Short mmCIF file of C-alpha atoms in Angstrom, two decimals:
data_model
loop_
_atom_site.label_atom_id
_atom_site.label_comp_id
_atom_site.label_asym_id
_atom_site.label_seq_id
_atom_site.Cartn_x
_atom_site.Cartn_y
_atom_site.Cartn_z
CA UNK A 1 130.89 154.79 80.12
CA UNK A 2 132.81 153.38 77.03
CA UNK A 3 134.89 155.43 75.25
CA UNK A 4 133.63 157.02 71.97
CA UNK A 5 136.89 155.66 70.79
CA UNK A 6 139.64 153.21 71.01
CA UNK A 7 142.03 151.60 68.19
CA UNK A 8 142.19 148.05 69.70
CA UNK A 9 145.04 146.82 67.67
CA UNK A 10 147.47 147.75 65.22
CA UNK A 11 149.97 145.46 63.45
CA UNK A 12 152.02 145.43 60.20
CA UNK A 13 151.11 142.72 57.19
CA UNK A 14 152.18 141.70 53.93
CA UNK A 15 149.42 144.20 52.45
CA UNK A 16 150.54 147.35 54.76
CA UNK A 17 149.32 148.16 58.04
CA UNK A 18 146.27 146.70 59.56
CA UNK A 19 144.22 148.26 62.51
CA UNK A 20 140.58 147.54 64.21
CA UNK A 21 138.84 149.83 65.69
CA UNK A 22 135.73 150.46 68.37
CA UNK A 23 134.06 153.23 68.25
CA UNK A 24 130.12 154.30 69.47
CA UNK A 25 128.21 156.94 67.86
CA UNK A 26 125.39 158.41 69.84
CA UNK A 27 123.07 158.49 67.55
CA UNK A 28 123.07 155.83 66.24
CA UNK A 29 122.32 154.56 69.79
CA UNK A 30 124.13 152.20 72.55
CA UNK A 31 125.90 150.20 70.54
CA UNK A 32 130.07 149.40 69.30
CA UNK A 33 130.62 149.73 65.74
CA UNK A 34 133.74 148.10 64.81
CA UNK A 35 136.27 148.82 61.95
CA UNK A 36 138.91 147.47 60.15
CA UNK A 37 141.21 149.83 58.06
CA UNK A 38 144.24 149.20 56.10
CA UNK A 39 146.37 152.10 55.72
CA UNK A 40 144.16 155.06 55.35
CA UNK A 41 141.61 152.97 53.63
CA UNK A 42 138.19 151.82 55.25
CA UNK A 43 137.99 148.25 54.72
CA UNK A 44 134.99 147.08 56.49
CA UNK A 45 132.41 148.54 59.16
CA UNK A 46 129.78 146.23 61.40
CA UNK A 47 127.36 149.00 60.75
CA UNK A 48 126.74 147.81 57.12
CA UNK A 49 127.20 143.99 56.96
CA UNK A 50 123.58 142.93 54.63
CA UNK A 51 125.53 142.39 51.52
CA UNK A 52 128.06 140.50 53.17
CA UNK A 53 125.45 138.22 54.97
CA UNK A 54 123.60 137.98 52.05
CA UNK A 55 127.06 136.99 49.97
CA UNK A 56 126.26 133.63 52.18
CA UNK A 57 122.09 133.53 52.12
CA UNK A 58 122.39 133.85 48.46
CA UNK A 59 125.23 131.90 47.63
CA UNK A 60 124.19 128.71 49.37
CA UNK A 61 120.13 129.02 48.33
CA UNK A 62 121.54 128.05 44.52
CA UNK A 63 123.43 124.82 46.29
CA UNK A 64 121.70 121.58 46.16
CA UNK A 65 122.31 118.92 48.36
CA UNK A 66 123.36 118.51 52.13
CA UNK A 67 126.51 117.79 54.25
CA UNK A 68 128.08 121.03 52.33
CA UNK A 69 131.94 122.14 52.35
CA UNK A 70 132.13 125.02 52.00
CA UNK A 71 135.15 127.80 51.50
CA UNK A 72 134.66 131.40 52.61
CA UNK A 73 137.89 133.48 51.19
CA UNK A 74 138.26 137.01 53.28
CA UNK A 75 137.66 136.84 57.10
CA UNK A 76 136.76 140.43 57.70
CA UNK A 77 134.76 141.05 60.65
CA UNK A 78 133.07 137.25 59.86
CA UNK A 79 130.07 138.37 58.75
CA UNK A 80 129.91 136.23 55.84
CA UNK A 81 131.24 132.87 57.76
CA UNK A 82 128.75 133.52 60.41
CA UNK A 83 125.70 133.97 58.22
CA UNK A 84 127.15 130.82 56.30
CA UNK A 85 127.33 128.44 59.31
CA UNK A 86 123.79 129.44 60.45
CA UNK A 87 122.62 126.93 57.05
CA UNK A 88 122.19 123.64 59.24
CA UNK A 89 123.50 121.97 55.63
CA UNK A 90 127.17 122.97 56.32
CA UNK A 91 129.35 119.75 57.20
CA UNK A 92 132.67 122.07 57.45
CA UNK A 93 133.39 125.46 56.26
CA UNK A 94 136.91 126.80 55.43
CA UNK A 95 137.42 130.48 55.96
CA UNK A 96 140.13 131.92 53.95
CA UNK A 97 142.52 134.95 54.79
CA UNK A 98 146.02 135.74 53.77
CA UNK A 99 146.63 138.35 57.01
CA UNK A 100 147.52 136.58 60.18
CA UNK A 101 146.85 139.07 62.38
CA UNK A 102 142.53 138.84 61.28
CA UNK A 103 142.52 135.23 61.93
CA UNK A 104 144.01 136.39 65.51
CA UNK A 105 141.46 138.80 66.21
CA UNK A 106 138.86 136.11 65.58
CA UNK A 107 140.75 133.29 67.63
CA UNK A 108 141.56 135.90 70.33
CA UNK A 109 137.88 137.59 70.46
CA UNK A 110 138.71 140.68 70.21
CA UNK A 111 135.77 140.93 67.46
CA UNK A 112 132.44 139.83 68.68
CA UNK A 113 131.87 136.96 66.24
CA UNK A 114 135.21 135.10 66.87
CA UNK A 115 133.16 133.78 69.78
CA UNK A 116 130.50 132.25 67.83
CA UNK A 117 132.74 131.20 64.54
CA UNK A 118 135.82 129.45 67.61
CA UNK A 119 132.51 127.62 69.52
CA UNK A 120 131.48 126.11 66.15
CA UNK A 121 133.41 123.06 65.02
CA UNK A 122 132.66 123.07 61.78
CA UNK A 123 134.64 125.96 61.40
CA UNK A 124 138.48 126.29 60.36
CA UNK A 125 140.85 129.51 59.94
CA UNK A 126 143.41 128.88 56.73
CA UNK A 127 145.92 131.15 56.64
CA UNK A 128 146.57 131.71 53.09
CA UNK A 129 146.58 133.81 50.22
CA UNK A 130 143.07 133.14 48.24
CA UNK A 131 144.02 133.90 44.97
CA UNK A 132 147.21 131.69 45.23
CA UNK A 133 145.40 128.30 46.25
CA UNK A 134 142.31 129.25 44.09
CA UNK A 135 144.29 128.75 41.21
CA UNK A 136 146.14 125.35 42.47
CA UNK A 137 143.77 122.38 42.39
CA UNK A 138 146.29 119.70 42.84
CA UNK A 139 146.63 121.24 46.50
CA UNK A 140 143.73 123.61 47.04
CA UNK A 141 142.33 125.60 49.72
CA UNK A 142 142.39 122.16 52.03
CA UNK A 143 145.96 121.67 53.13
CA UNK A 144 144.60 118.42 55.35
CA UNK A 145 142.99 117.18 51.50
CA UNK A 146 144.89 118.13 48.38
CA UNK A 147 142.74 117.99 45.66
CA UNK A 148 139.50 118.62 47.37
CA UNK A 149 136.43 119.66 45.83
CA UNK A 150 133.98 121.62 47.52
CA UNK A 151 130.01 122.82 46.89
CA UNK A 152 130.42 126.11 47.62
CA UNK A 153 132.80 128.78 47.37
CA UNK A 154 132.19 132.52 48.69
CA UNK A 155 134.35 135.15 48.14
CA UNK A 156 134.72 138.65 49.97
CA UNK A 157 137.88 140.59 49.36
CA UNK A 158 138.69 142.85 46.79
CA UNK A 159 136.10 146.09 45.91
CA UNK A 160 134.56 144.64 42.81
CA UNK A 161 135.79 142.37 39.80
CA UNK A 162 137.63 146.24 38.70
CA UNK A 163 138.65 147.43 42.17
CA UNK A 164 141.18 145.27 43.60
CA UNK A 165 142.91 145.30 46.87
CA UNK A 166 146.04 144.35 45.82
CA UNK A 167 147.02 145.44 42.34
CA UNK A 168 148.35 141.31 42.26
CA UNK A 169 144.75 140.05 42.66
CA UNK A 170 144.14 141.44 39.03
CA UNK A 171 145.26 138.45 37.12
CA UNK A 172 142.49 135.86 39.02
CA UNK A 173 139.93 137.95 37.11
CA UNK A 174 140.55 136.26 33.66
CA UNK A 175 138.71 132.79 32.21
CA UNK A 176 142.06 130.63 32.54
CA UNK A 177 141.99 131.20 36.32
CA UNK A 178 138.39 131.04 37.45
CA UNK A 179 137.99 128.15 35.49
CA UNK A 180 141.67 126.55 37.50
CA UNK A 181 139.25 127.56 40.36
CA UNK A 182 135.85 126.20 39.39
CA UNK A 183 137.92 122.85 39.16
CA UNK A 184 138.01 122.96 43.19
CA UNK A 185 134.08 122.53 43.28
CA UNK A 186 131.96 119.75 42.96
CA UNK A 187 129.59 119.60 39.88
CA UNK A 188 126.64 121.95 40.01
CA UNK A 189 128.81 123.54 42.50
CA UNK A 190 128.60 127.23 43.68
CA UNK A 191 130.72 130.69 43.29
CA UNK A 192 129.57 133.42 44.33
CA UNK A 193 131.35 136.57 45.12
CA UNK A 194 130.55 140.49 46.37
CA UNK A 195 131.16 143.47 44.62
CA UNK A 196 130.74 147.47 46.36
CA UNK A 197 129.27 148.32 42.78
CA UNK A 198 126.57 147.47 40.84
CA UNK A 199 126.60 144.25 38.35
CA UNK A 200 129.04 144.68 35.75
CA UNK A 201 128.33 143.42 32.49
CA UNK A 202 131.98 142.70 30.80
CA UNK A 203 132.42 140.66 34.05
CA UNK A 204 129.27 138.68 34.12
CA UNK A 205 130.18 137.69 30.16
CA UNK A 206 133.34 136.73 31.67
CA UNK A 207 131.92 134.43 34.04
CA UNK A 208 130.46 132.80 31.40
CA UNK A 209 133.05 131.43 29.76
CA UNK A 210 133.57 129.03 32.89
CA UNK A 211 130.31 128.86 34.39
CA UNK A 212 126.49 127.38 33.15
CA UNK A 213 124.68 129.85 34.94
CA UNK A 214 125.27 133.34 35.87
CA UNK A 215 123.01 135.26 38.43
CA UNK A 216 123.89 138.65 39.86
CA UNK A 217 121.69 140.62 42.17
CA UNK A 218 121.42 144.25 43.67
CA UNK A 219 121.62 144.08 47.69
CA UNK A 220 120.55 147.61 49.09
CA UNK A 221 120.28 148.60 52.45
CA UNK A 222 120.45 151.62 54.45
CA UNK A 223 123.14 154.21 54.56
CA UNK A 224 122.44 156.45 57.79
CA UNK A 225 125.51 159.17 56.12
CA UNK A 226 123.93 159.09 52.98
CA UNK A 227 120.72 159.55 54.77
CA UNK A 228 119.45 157.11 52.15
CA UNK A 229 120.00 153.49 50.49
CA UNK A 230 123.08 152.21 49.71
CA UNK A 231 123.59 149.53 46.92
CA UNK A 232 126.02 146.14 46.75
CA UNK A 233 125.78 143.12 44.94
CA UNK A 234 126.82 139.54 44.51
CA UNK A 235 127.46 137.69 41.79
CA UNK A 236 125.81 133.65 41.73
CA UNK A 237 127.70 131.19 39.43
CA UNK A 238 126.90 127.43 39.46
CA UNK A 239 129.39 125.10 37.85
CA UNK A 240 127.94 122.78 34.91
#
C-alpha cells in the first residue's frame, strides 16, 4: 500500500525553498494528490486544477487563427500547458518558469504530466524569469527568435494582480509594462492570466489602457474542505 505520505523532493531556489509532495487521502478515494509548497506556503494542489485548465480553454477560445505559438509563464504541476497543448491549433508552446528545479520535476517525471508535456514536441521548458523577458521585446521569451511575436500568452504565477509571489513581480502590474509585453504578441493577439480572487475592477481598468478588449470570468468548482464551491478567475485580453 502507498504511503499516506512522502515529500518527494526538496531543493533550495532563488525564491526560498521548494518541495513536492504525494500524499493520498482516503476519502477522497484511491488516488495521489500532489503538492508543491514554497516555504510554508501552499502553492499548488492537483486536487483543484479547473481554473488553471480553464486559464488555457479560455484563453485560446478568444484566439483566431491556426498554427498558434503560444507562451505559458509558471510551470506548476502543468496543468495549464497540458490543457493548452490538447487545442490541435498549437504549432509550439513555450512554457515559462524561473525555478530550475520545476522544469526538472517535469523533465524527470516525477509529476505525472511531465510524461505527456516531454512526449509532445511541440513543447519547450524556458528557464527564465517571466516578468524579466515579458518586459524585453527586442529578446523575448524565445531565446532561439529574439523579437518574436506570439498569439497567445497565458500566465499562472503570482495570487492575483494584488497578491504577488515575489514582492519584485509588483512593478509588471503597471500600463508601461504590460503594454512592453503586449508588444511580444501578434495583432488580435491573446493575454490572459489567473487570479485566486474574484475580478478586480482597478485592474481590469488597468488592462485597458493596453488592451481593446477586456473579458474576465468567475471559474468555480468544488472545494471538498470547504464542503462547498470555491471561486477563481481569469482575466481575457486581446491585443488591438
Amino acid at each position: 500500500m502507498p504511503p499516506l505520505f512522502e515529500e518527494i523532493d526538496s531543493q533550495d531556489s532563488r525564491l526560498g525553498q521548494i518541495s513536492l509532495r504525494r500524499r493520498r487521502m482516503p476519502a477522497f478515494g484511491d488516488r495521489d494528490i500532489y503538492e508543491v509548497k514554497l516555504g510554508d506556503e501552499f502553492l499548488m494542489s492537483s486536487m483543484f486544477v479547473e481554473a488553471e485548465e480553464a486559464l488555457s480553454t479560455l484563453g485560446l477560445a478568444a484566439v483566431q487563427g491556426d498554427t498558434l505559438s503560444v507562451v505559458v509563464g509558471g510551470l506548476g504541476l502543468g496543468y495549464t500547458a497540458v490543457a493548452a497543448l490538447k487545442d490541435e491549433r498549437i504549432s509550439e508552446l513555450l512554457v515559462v518558469d524561473a525555478i530550475e528545479t520545476v522544469i526538472g520535476w517535469h523533465r524527470d517525471e516525477q509529476v505525472p504530466l511531465g510524461k505527456i508535456l516531454n512526449a509532445d514536441n511541440r513543447n519547450r521548458y524556458v528557464l527564465g524569469s517571466f516578468f524579466d523577458l515579458a518586459i524585453d521585446p527586442d529578446s523575448g521569451f524565445d531565446q532561439n527568435s529574439p523579437g518574436k511575436q506570439f498569439d497567445a500568452i497565458l500566465l499562472d504565477i503570482d495570487h492575483s494582480p494584488t497578491e504577488f509571489l515575489n514582492s519584485a513581480n509588483a512593478s509588471f502590474y503597471t500600463t508601461e509594462n504590460l503594454a512592453l509585453m503586449a508588444q511580444q504578441l501578434k495583432p488580435g493577439g491573446v493575454f490572459a492570466m489567473w487570479s485566486q480572487n474574484l475580478p478586480e475592477a482597478p485592474f481590469e481598468a488597468l488592462l485597458k489602457t493596453v488592451f481593446q478588449s477586456v473579458d474576465s470570468h468567475v471559474v468555480s468548482f468544488y472545494n471538498p474542505f470547504q464542503g462547498g464551491e470555491s471561486t477563481n478567475s481569469v482575466y481575457v485580453c486581446v491585443k488591438a
